[in-house]
Amino acid sequence: MVTTALGAAAAAKQFVAAAKVALSRNVMKGDRVSTCEFDRRQRATHGFAWIATLSECLSATADWYQRRALSGRLHPLSERTIIIGFSEYLGQLIGGVPMTQNEIVRPPELGLSQAAAELAANDCVAKFVLADWSGVRSELARLLAEGSRLEDTLDDETLDSFRAEVRRFADERILPEAHKWHLEDALIPDEIVQEMAGLGIFGISIAPEFGGLGLGKLAMCVVTEELSRSWIAAGSLGTRSEIAAELISLAGTEAQKNRWLPRIASGEFLPTAVFTEPDTGSDLGNLRTRATREPDGSWRMFGAKTWITHASRSDLMTVLARTLPEAHGYAGLSMFVAEKPRGLPGNPFPVRGMSGSEIDVLGYRGMREYDIAFDGFEIPQDGLLGNAEGQGFKQLMRTFEGARIQTAARAVGVARRALELGLTYAKERIQFGKAIVEFPRISDKLATMTAEILLAREATYSAARAKDAGRRCDVEAGMAKLIAARVAWSVADVSLQIHGGNGYALEYEISRVLCDARILSIFEGAAEIQAQVVARGLLNSDAA
């Protein structure tokens, strides 16, 4: 079956290549994308991105399948999961890929009727798509009910032991209290933050000379996934430090690195990213917050920011602001690293020139969201990142790959918890004289949930490996974020359906997981932005 999976993944790649050729006829001008045509045909271009994303999931999972089979350690549950996942995603490529619940892009829209027919006729693809896998789905659900789980070993002693350690911490210290903290809209307790620091979570990717572990993005994925499985806020707290540390590591002066990185790695300073504005969202080229240089070399900041996570309790801000008003778009933006005091009860921003208010949210609690206003907030002279004006957007872009990979890992963790909750409830809920897990419509749900989690996970890990290898991976990172966010929402929604009416009750944990899952296709670049990035990147590349 490994050979069949590899052959089917290769056929899916050929389908992507055909889609690229068909789309290029309409949106390419010479060897570059025509922005006007690209935007006018957005449904087709974004559909192409989704087609390529599903193909990437198949390729990454086929590679994992081969590695596990060659090692002789492939669990029967994993093999059945791959069969269900491949049959589903190949079927979508042939018949229509859902971008959202009410947007399905079908091959004829992209001029791919013939290519889809050829894909369906491929021997390897047909073995997945044309067979009746109902028995495999029920067997997969039975194995889940008996306690089998997807294999998650990376065959790396350091990463596997780190996963085990973080999982124990999450199971013992976060998971039992997370829902209560969510309902109380409480911050992650300080003692939990300190224990996370003790595990090295805030310095995973920071170089050892600055007090970090220097382990890279795959390690960050593993840790983020395990923490987010217990509570997305815990996983996201680590990514705040990761974003700031990567900015400073890549673009900071030696003095800035020596000053800030050890404090981030130790957990002494908790960072927050201050980028988004009320009227810009993803359109950072129109950002209006400005910073002006004073005669003594310091800076004063003016403007409004919104959706700033963990803004009050943080100690350090990375802030994007316009310093060159005569330069249009991204060219006038600069990045700042600014220290601030932690908020106090009733006074979230006890510092001159800065004020703000909390944004009430459905989920993603534990750190809290804020609107912020700067009115002459002072930043010392050495607060300009890299001591380089006009480089803020370029500096930020270098961190987008890592941030989106981490968001994909958060989504995988959230999806895993949703599956666990759905499975547990299905085993315990008795209707018509038996546990509902025994009903085909329930077992089918659990089987497909498991398959999609595996596909999203392997796409995420593949992007992380590319990043760790030093390769440009903006397309792969976008794909991982795109599919993992969709899977998290789908799995959470289906898990709540398994819970029935009880799932709608706040006392049940799945109600929180559903709310947390919904944000994943919005922040760190909305799904539509990810599709834009993926499609443009593939069209501009030499090969899809």
Coordinates of C-alpha atoms in Angstrom, one line a residue:
M1 CA 0.0 0.0 0.0
V2 CA 3.0 2.3 0.5
T3 CA 3.8 2.2 -3.2
T4 CA 0.1 2.9 -4.0
A5 CA 0.2 6.0 -1.7
L6 CA 3.4 7.3 -3.3
G7 CA 1.9 6.8 -6.8
A8 CA -1.3 8.5 -5.9
A9 CA 0.6 11.5 -4.3
A10 CA 2.7 11.7 -7.5
A11 CA -0.5 11.7 -9.6
A12 CA -1.9 14.5 -7.5
K13 CA 1.3 16.6 -8.1
Q14 CA 0.7 16.1 -11.9
F15 CA -2.8 17.4 -11.4
V16 CA -1.5 20.5 -9.6
A17 CA 0.9 21.0 -12.5
A18 CA -2.0 20.9 -15.0
A19 CA -3.9 23.4 -12.9
K20 CA -0.9 25.7 -12.9
V21 CA -0.7 25.6 -16.7
A22 CA -4.4 26.2 -17.1
L23 CA -4.5 29.1 -14.7
S24 CA -1.3 30.6 -16.0
R25 CA -3.0 31.2 -19.4
N26 CA -5.3 33.7 -17.7
V27 CA -3.3 35.3 -15.0
M28 CA 0.3 35.4 -16.2
K29 CA 1.8 38.3 -18.1
G30 CA 5.1 37.1 -19.4
D31 CA 6.8 35.3 -16.5
R32 CA 5.0 37.3 -13.7
V33 CA 1.5 37.3 -12.3
S34 CA -0.8 40.0 -13.5
T35 CA -2.2 41.5 -10.3
C36 CA -5.3 42.7 -12.0
E37 CA -6.2 39.3 -13.6
F38 CA -5.1 37.4 -10.4
D39 CA -7.5 39.4 -8.3
R40 CA -10.3 39.3 -10.9
R41 CA -10.1 35.5 -11.0
Q42 CA -9.7 35.1 -7.3
R43 CA -12.0 32.1 -7.0
A44 CA -9.9 30.2 -9.5
T45 CA -6.6 31.4 -8.1
H46 CA -7.6 30.5 -4.5
G47 CA -9.0 27.2 -5.7
F48 CA -5.7 26.4 -7.2
A49 CA -4.0 27.1 -3.9
W50 CA -6.4 24.7 -2.2
I51 CA -5.7 22.0 -4.8
A52 CA -2.0 22.4 -4.3
T53 CA -2.4 22.3 -0.5
L54 CA -4.3 19.0 -0.6
S55 CA -1.6 17.6 -2.9
E56 CA 1.1 18.7 -0.4
C57 CA -0.8 17.0 2.4
L58 CA -0.8 13.8 0.4
S59 CA 2.9 14.0 -0.5
A60 CA 4.0 14.7 3.1
T61 CA 1.8 11.9 4.5
A62 CA 3.0 9.4 1.8
D63 CA 6.6 10.3 2.8
W64 CA 5.7 9.6 6.5
Y65 CA 4.0 6.4 5.5
Q66 CA 7.1 5.2 3.7
R67 CA 9.4 6.1 6.6
R68 CA 7.2 4.3 9.1
A69 CA 6.8 1.2 6.9
L70 CA 10.5 1.0 6.2
S71 CA 11.2 1.1 10.0
G72 CA 8.8 -1.8 10.5
R73 CA 6.9 0.1 13.1
L74 CA 3.7 1.1 11.4
H75 CA 0.6 0.7 13.6
P76 CA -2.5 -0.8 12.0
L77 CA -4.4 2.3 13.0
S78 CA -2.0 4.5 11.1
E79 CA -2.4 2.4 7.9
R80 CA -6.1 2.6 8.0
T81 CA -6.0 6.3 8.7
I82 CA -3.9 6.9 5.6
I83 CA -6.3 4.9 3.5
I84 CA -9.3 7.0 4.6
G85 CA -7.3 10.3 4.3
F86 CA -6.1 9.5 0.8
S87 CA -9.5 8.4 -0.4
E88 CA -11.1 11.6 0.9
Y89 CA -8.6 14.1 -0.4
L90 CA -8.1 12.4 -3.8
G91 CA -11.9 12.4 -4.1
Q92 CA -12.0 16.1 -3.4
L93 CA -9.3 16.8 -6.0
I94 CA -11.4 14.9 -8.6
G95 CA -14.8 16.2 -7.6
G96 CA -14.4 19.5 -5.9
V97 CA -12.3 21.1 -3.1
P98 CA -14.1 22.9 -0.3
M99 CA -12.4 26.3 0.4
T100 CA -15.1 27.0 3.0
Q101 CA -18.4 25.4 3.9
N102 CA -20.1 27.1 1.0
E103 CA -17.3 27.6 -1.5
I104 CA -16.4 24.4 -3.5
V105 CA -14.1 24.8 -6.4
R106 CA -14.7 22.1 -9.1
P107 CA -12.3 21.1 -11.9
P108 CA -14.4 22.5 -14.8
E109 CA -14.1 26.0 -13.3
L110 CA -10.3 25.9 -13.8
G111 CA -10.5 24.1 -17.1
L112 CA -9.4 20.8 -15.5
S113 CA -12.1 18.4 -16.6
Q114 CA -9.7 16.3 -18.6
A115 CA -7.0 16.5 -16.0
A116 CA -9.5 15.4 -13.3
A117 CA -10.6 12.5 -15.5
E118 CA -6.9 11.4 -15.9
L119 CA -6.3 11.7 -12.2
A120 CA -9.4 9.5 -11.5
A121 CA -8.2 7.0 -14.0
N122 CA -4.7 6.6 -12.5
D123 CA -4.3 3.1 -11.1
C124 CA -3.0 4.2 -7.7
V125 CA -5.7 6.9 -7.3
A126 CA -8.5 4.5 -8.4
K127 CA -7.5 2.1 -5.7
F128 CA -8.2 4.7 -3.1
V129 CA -11.2 6.5 -4.6
L130 CA -13.2 3.7 -6.1
A131 CA -13.0 1.1 -3.3
D132 CA -15.6 0.8 -0.5
W133 CA -13.7 1.7 2.6
S134 CA -16.7 1.5 5.0
G135 CA -15.1 -1.5 6.7
V136 CA -11.8 0.3 7.1
R137 CA -13.6 3.3 8.7
S138 CA -15.4 1.1 11.2
E139 CA -12.2 -0.8 12.0
L140 CA -10.3 2.5 12.5
A141 CA -13.0 3.7 14.9
R142 CA -12.9 0.4 16.8
L143 CA -9.1 0.8 17.2
L144 CA -9.6 4.3 18.5
A145 CA -12.3 3.1 21.0
E146 CA -9.9 0.4 22.2
G147 CA -7.2 3.0 23.0
S148 CA -5.0 3.1 19.9
R149 CA -3.7 6.5 18.8
L150 CA -1.9 8.0 15.9
E151 CA 1.9 7.5 16.1
D152 CA 3.7 10.7 16.8
T153 CA 7.3 9.6 17.2
L154 CA 9.7 11.6 15.1
D155 CA 12.5 9.0 15.6
D156 CA 14.6 11.7 17.2
E157 CA 15.4 11.1 20.8
T158 CA 15.7 14.7 21.7
L159 CA 12.3 15.7 20.1
D160 CA 10.5 12.6 21.3
S161 CA 11.6 13.1 24.9
F162 CA 10.8 16.8 24.8
R163 CA 7.3 15.9 23.5
A164 CA 6.8 13.5 26.3
E165 CA 7.9 16.0 28.9
V166 CA 5.7 18.8 27.6
R167 CA 2.7 16.4 27.3
R168 CA 3.1 15.4 30.9
F169 CA 3.2 19.0 32.0
A170 CA 0.2 19.9 29.8
D171 CA -1.8 16.9 31.1
E172 CA -1.0 17.5 34.7
R173 CA -0.9 21.3 35.0
I174 CA -3.0 22.8 32.3
L175 CA -5.6 20.5 30.9
P176 CA -7.4 19.9 34.2
E177 CA -7.9 23.6 34.8
A178 CA -8.1 25.1 31.3
H179 CA -11.8 25.0 30.9
K180 CA -12.3 26.7 34.3
W181 CA -9.8 29.4 33.4
H182 CA -11.6 29.9 30.1
L183 CA -15.0 30.3 31.7
E184 CA -13.6 32.7 34.2
D185 CA -11.8 34.6 31.4
A186 CA -8.7 34.3 33.6
L187 CA -5.1 34.9 32.5
I188 CA -2.8 31.9 32.4
P189 CA -1.7 31.8 36.0
D190 CA 1.8 33.2 36.7
E191 CA 3.0 29.9 38.2
I192 CA 2.1 28.1 35.0
V193 CA 4.1 30.7 33.0
Q194 CA 7.1 30.2 35.3
E195 CA 6.9 26.4 34.9
M196 CA 6.8 26.8 31.1
A197 CA 9.9 29.0 31.4
G198 CA 11.5 26.2 33.5
L199 CA 10.9 23.7 30.7
G200 CA 12.7 26.0 28.3
I201 CA 9.5 26.7 26.2
F202 CA 10.2 30.4 25.7
G203 CA 13.7 29.7 24.4
I204 CA 13.2 26.7 22.1
S205 CA 14.6 28.4 19.0
I206 CA 16.8 30.9 20.6
A207 CA 20.6 30.2 20.2
P208 CA 22.3 28.7 23.3
E209 CA 24.7 31.6 23.6
F210 CA 21.6 33.7 24.5
G211 CA 20.2 31.2 26.9
G212 CA 18.0 29.2 24.6
L213 CA 17.8 25.6 23.5
G214 CA 18.5 26.2 19.8
L215 CA 16.3 23.4 18.6
G216 CA 14.5 24.9 15.6
K217 CA 11.0 25.0 14.2
L218 CA 10.2 21.3 14.3
A219 CA 10.8 21.3 18.0
M220 CA 8.6 24.4 18.3
C221 CA 5.9 22.6 16.4
V222 CA 6.0 19.7 18.8
V223 CA 5.8 21.8 21.9
T224 CA 3.2 24.2 20.5
E225 CA 1.0 21.3 19.4
E226 CA 1.2 19.6 22.8
L227 CA 0.5 22.8 24.7
S228 CA -2.4 23.8 22.4
R229 CA -3.9 20.4 22.8
S230 CA -4.4 21.3 26.5
W231 CA -5.3 24.9 25.8
I232 CA -4.6 27.1 22.8
A233 CA -3.7 30.0 25.1
A234 CA -0.8 27.9 26.5
G235 CA 0.5 27.1 23.0
S236 CA 0.1 30.7 21.8
L237 CA 2.0 32.1 24.8
G238 CA 5.1 30.4 23.6
T239 CA 4.6 31.8 20.1
R240 CA 4.6 35.3 21.4
S241 CA 8.2 34.8 22.5
E242 CA 9.1 33.0 19.3
I243 CA 7.9 35.8 17.1
A244 CA 9.8 38.5 19.1
A245 CA 12.9 36.3 19.4
E246 CA 13.1 35.6 15.7
L247 CA 12.7 39.3 14.8
I248 CA 15.5 40.2 17.2
S249 CA 17.7 37.2 16.2
L250 CA 17.5 37.9 12.5
A251 CA 17.5 41.7 12.5
G252 CA 18.7 43.0 15.8
T253 CA 22.1 44.6 16.6
E254 CA 24.4 42.6 18.8
A255 CA 23.5 44.9 21.7
Q256 CA 19.8 44.2 21.2
K257 CA 20.3 40.5 21.0
N258 CA 22.4 40.5 24.2
R259 CA 19.9 42.7 26.0
W260 CA 16.6 41.0 25.0
L261 CA 17.1 37.4 23.9
P262 CA 18.3 36.0 27.3
R263 CA 15.3 37.7 29.0
I264 CA 12.9 36.2 26.5
A265 CA 14.4 32.8 26.8
S266 CA 14.2 32.7 30.6
G267 CA 10.6 34.0 30.7
E268 CA 11.7 37.1 32.6
F269 CA 10.2 39.2 29.8
L270 CA 6.9 38.2 28.0
P271 CA 6.6 39.8 24.6
T272 CA 3.7 40.9 22.5
A273 CA 3.4 41.7 18.8
V274 CA 1.9 45.1 18.0
F275 CA 1.2 45.2 14.3
T276 CA -2.5 45.2 13.4
E277 CA -4.5 48.4 13.1
P278 CA -8.2 49.0 13.0
D279 CA -8.4 49.9 9.3
T280 CA -5.6 47.9 7.9
G281 CA -5.8 44.2 9.0
S282 CA -3.6 42.4 6.5
D283 CA -3.0 45.5 4.5
L284 CA 0.2 46.6 6.3
G285 CA 1.2 48.9 3.5
N286 CA -1.4 51.4 4.6
L287 CA -0.4 51.3 8.3
R288 CA -0.8 54.7 9.9
T289 CA 0.8 54.5 13.4
R290 CA 3.9 56.8 13.2
A291 CA 7.1 57.2 15.2
T292 CA 9.0 60.5 15.1
R293 CA 12.6 61.0 16.1
E294 CA 13.3 63.5 18.9
P295 CA 16.4 65.7 19.0
D296 CA 18.0 63.4 21.6
G297 CA 17.6 60.4 19.3
S298 CA 14.7 58.8 21.1
W299 CA 11.3 58.2 19.5
R300 CA 7.8 59.2 20.2
M301 CA 4.9 57.0 18.9
F302 CA 1.4 58.0 17.9
G303 CA -1.5 55.9 16.6
A304 CA -3.9 53.1 17.2
K305 CA -3.4 49.3 17.2
T306 CA -6.0 46.5 17.7
W307 CA -6.2 42.8 18.4
I308 CA -3.0 42.9 20.4
T309 CA -2.7 39.6 22.2
H310 CA -1.4 39.6 25.8
A311 CA -0.8 43.3 25.6
S312 CA -1.3 44.2 29.3
R313 CA 0.7 41.5 31.0
S314 CA 3.6 41.7 28.5
D315 CA 6.9 43.4 29.2
L316 CA 8.2 43.9 25.7
M317 CA 6.6 45.0 22.5
T318 CA 7.6 44.6 18.9
V319 CA 5.9 47.5 17.2
L320 CA 5.6 48.3 13.5
A321 CA 5.2 52.0 12.8
R322 CA 5.8 54.5 10.0
T323 CA 8.9 56.6 10.4
L324 CA 9.4 57.8 6.8
P325 CA 6.1 59.5 5.8
E326 CA 7.4 60.5 2.4
A327 CA 8.0 56.8 1.5
H328 CA 4.9 55.1 0.3
G329 CA 3.6 51.7 1.4
Y330 CA 5.9 49.3 3.0
A331 CA 9.1 51.3 2.4
G332 CA 8.2 53.8 5.2
L333 CA 7.8 51.2 7.9
S334 CA 10.2 50.5 10.8
M335 CA 10.2 47.9 13.5
F336 CA 10.7 48.9 17.2
V337 CA 11.5 46.8 20.3
A338 CA 10.1 48.7 23.3
E339 CA 10.0 47.8 27.0
K340 CA 6.8 48.5 29.0
P341 CA 5.6 47.8 32.5
R342 CA 3.1 45.1 33.2
G343 CA -0.5 46.1 33.7
L344 CA -2.1 46.5 37.1
P345 CA -5.7 45.7 38.3
G346 CA -7.9 48.4 36.8
N347 CA -5.0 49.9 34.9
P348 CA -3.9 47.7 32.1
F349 CA -1.3 50.2 30.7
P350 CA 0.4 52.1 33.6
V351 CA 2.8 54.0 31.4
R352 CA 2.8 57.5 30.0
G353 CA 1.7 57.8 26.4
M354 CA -0.1 54.5 26.1
S355 CA -3.6 53.5 26.9
G356 CA -6.0 50.8 25.9
S357 CA -9.1 48.6 26.6
E358 CA -9.9 44.9 26.5
I359 CA -11.7 43.3 23.6
D360 CA -14.2 40.7 24.7
V361 CA -13.9 37.5 22.7
L362 CA -15.7 34.2 22.2
G363 CA -12.6 32.1 22.8
Y364 CA -8.8 32.2 22.6
R365 CA -8.8 33.5 26.2
G366 CA -6.0 33.3 28.8
M367 CA -3.9 36.2 27.4
R368 CA -6.7 38.6 26.4
E369 CA -7.0 40.9 23.4
Y370 CA -6.7 44.7 23.5
D371 CA -7.1 47.9 21.6
I372 CA -4.1 50.2 22.2
A373 CA -3.6 53.9 21.6
F374 CA -0.2 55.5 21.5
D375 CA 0.0 59.2 22.3
G376 CA 3.6 60.2 22.5
F377 CA 4.8 56.9 24.0
E378 CA 8.6 57.2 24.4
I379 CA 11.0 54.6 23.0
P380 CA 14.7 54.9 23.6
Q381 CA 17.1 55.5 20.8
D382 CA 18.2 51.9 20.8
G383 CA 14.7 50.7 20.3
L384 CA 14.8 50.8 16.5
L385 CA 15.4 47.2 15.5
G386 CA 18.7 46.7 13.8
N387 CA 19.1 50.5 14.0
A388 CA 17.6 50.4 10.5
E389 CA 14.8 52.7 9.4
G390 CA 12.5 51.7 6.6
Q391 CA 13.2 47.9 7.0
G392 CA 10.3 47.0 9.3
F393 CA 8.2 45.2 6.8
K394 CA 11.1 43.2 5.4
Q395 CA 12.2 42.3 8.9
L396 CA 8.6 41.1 9.7
M397 CA 8.3 39.2 6.5
R398 CA 11.3 37.0 7.5
T399 CA 9.3 35.8 10.5
F400 CA 6.0 35.0 8.7
E401 CA 7.0 31.5 7.7
G402 CA 7.8 30.5 11.3
A403 CA 4.7 32.2 12.6
R404 CA 2.4 30.4 10.2
I405 CA 4.0 27.1 10.8
Q406 CA 3.5 27.5 14.5
T407 CA -0.2 28.5 13.9
A408 CA -0.6 25.3 12.0
A409 CA 0.9 23.4 14.9
R410 CA -1.5 25.1 17.3
A411 CA -4.4 24.0 15.0
V412 CA -3.2 20.4 15.0
G413 CA -3.1 20.5 18.8
V414 CA -6.7 21.9 19.0
A415 CA -7.9 19.3 16.5
R416 CA -6.4 16.5 18.5
R417 CA -8.2 17.6 21.7
A418 CA -11.5 17.9 19.8
L419 CA -11.1 14.3 18.6
E420 CA -10.3 13.1 22.1
L421 CA -13.4 14.8 23.5
G422 CA -15.6 13.4 20.7
L423 CA -14.2 9.9 21.1
T424 CA -14.6 9.9 24.9
Y425 CA -18.2 11.2 24.7
A426 CA -19.1 8.7 21.9
K427 CA -17.8 5.8 24.1
E428 CA -19.7 7.0 27.2
R429 CA -23.0 8.1 25.7
I430 CA -25.6 5.4 25.6
Q431 CA -28.5 5.6 23.2
F432 CA -30.9 2.9 22.1
G433 CA -29.1 0.4 24.3
K434 CA -25.5 0.9 23.1
A435 CA -22.7 3.4 23.0
I436 CA -23.1 5.8 20.1
V437 CA -19.5 5.1 18.9
E438 CA -21.0 1.8 17.5
F439 CA -23.3 3.7 15.1
P440 CA -21.8 4.1 11.6
R441 CA -22.5 7.8 11.3
I442 CA -20.5 8.4 14.5
S443 CA -17.6 6.0 13.8
D444 CA -17.3 7.4 10.2
K445 CA -16.9 10.9 11.7
L446 CA -14.2 9.7 14.1
A447 CA -12.3 8.0 11.3
T448 CA -12.3 11.0 9.0
M449 CA -11.4 13.3 11.9
T450 CA -8.4 11.2 12.6
A451 CA -7.3 11.1 8.9
E452 CA -7.5 14.8 8.5
I453 CA -5.5 15.4 11.6
L454 CA -2.7 13.2 10.3
L455 CA -2.7 14.9 6.9
A456 CA -2.6 18.4 8.4
R457 CA 0.1 17.3 10.9
E458 CA 2.4 15.9 8.3
A459 CA 2.0 19.0 6.1
T460 CA 2.9 21.1 9.1
Y461 CA 6.0 19.0 10.0
S462 CA 7.1 19.1 6.4
A463 CA 7.1 22.9 6.4
A464 CA 9.0 23.0 9.7
R465 CA 11.6 20.7 8.3
A466 CA 12.0 22.9 5.3
K467 CA 12.4 25.9 7.5
D468 CA 15.0 24.2 9.7
A469 CA 16.9 23.2 6.5
G470 CA 17.2 26.9 5.6
R471 CA 15.0 26.7 2.6
R472 CA 12.5 29.3 1.7
C473 CA 9.1 27.9 2.6
D474 CA 6.5 30.7 2.5
V475 CA 4.3 28.6 0.2
E476 CA 4.7 25.5 2.4
A477 CA 4.0 27.5 5.6
G478 CA 0.9 29.0 4.0
M479 CA -0.3 25.6 2.9
A480 CA 0.2 24.2 6.4
K481 CA -1.6 27.0 8.1
L482 CA -4.4 26.9 5.5
I483 CA -5.2 23.2 5.9
A484 CA -4.6 22.8 9.6
A485 CA -6.9 25.7 10.5
R486 CA -9.6 24.2 8.3
V487 CA -9.1 20.8 9.9
A488 CA -9.2 22.3 13.5
W489 CA -12.5 24.0 12.8
S490 CA -14.0 20.9 11.0
V491 CA -12.9 18.5 13.7
A492 CA -14.2 20.7 16.5
D493 CA -17.5 21.3 14.8
V494 CA -18.0 17.5 14.2
S495 CA -16.9 16.7 17.8
L496 CA -19.6 19.1 19.1
Q497 CA -22.1 17.4 16.8
I498 CA -21.2 14.1 18.4
H499 CA -21.9 15.7 21.8
G500 CA -25.3 16.7 20.6
G501 CA -27.1 19.2 22.8
N502 CA -24.6 18.7 25.5
G503 CA -21.9 20.1 23.3
Y504 CA -23.8 23.4 23.3
A505 CA -23.6 23.7 27.0
L506 CA -20.8 25.8 28.4
E507 CA -20.0 23.2 31.1
Y508 CA -18.7 20.9 28.3
E509 CA -15.1 21.4 27.2
I510 CA -15.9 21.0 23.6
S511 CA -17.7 24.4 23.7
R512 CA -14.4 26.1 24.4
V513 CA -12.5 24.0 21.9
L514 CA -15.0 25.0 19.2
C515 CA -14.6 28.7 20.0
D516 CA -10.8 28.4 20.1
A517 CA -10.7 26.6 16.8
R518 CA -12.6 29.3 15.0
I519 CA -9.9 31.9 15.3
L520 CA -7.2 29.8 13.6
S521 CA -8.3 30.5 10.1
I522 CA -8.3 34.3 10.8
F523 CA -5.2 35.3 12.7
E524 CA -1.6 35.1 11.4
G525 CA -3.1 35.8 8.0
A526 CA -6.7 34.9 7.2
A527 CA -7.4 31.8 5.1
E528 CA -8.1 34.0 2.1
I529 CA -4.7 35.7 2.6
Q530 CA -3.0 32.3 2.9
A531 CA -4.6 31.2 -0.4
Q532 CA -3.4 34.4 -2.0
V533 CA 0.2 33.8 -0.8
V534 CA 0.2 30.1 -1.9
A535 CA -1.3 30.7 -5.3
R536 CA 0.9 33.7 -6.2
G537 CA 4.0 31.9 -4.9
L538 CA 3.3 28.8 -7.0
L539 CA 2.5 30.7 -10.1
N540 CA 5.7 32.8 -9.8
S541 CA 7.8 29.7 -9.2
D542 CA 9.5 27.6 -11.9
A543 CA 7.4 24.6 -10.9
A544 CA 4.3 24.0 -8.8

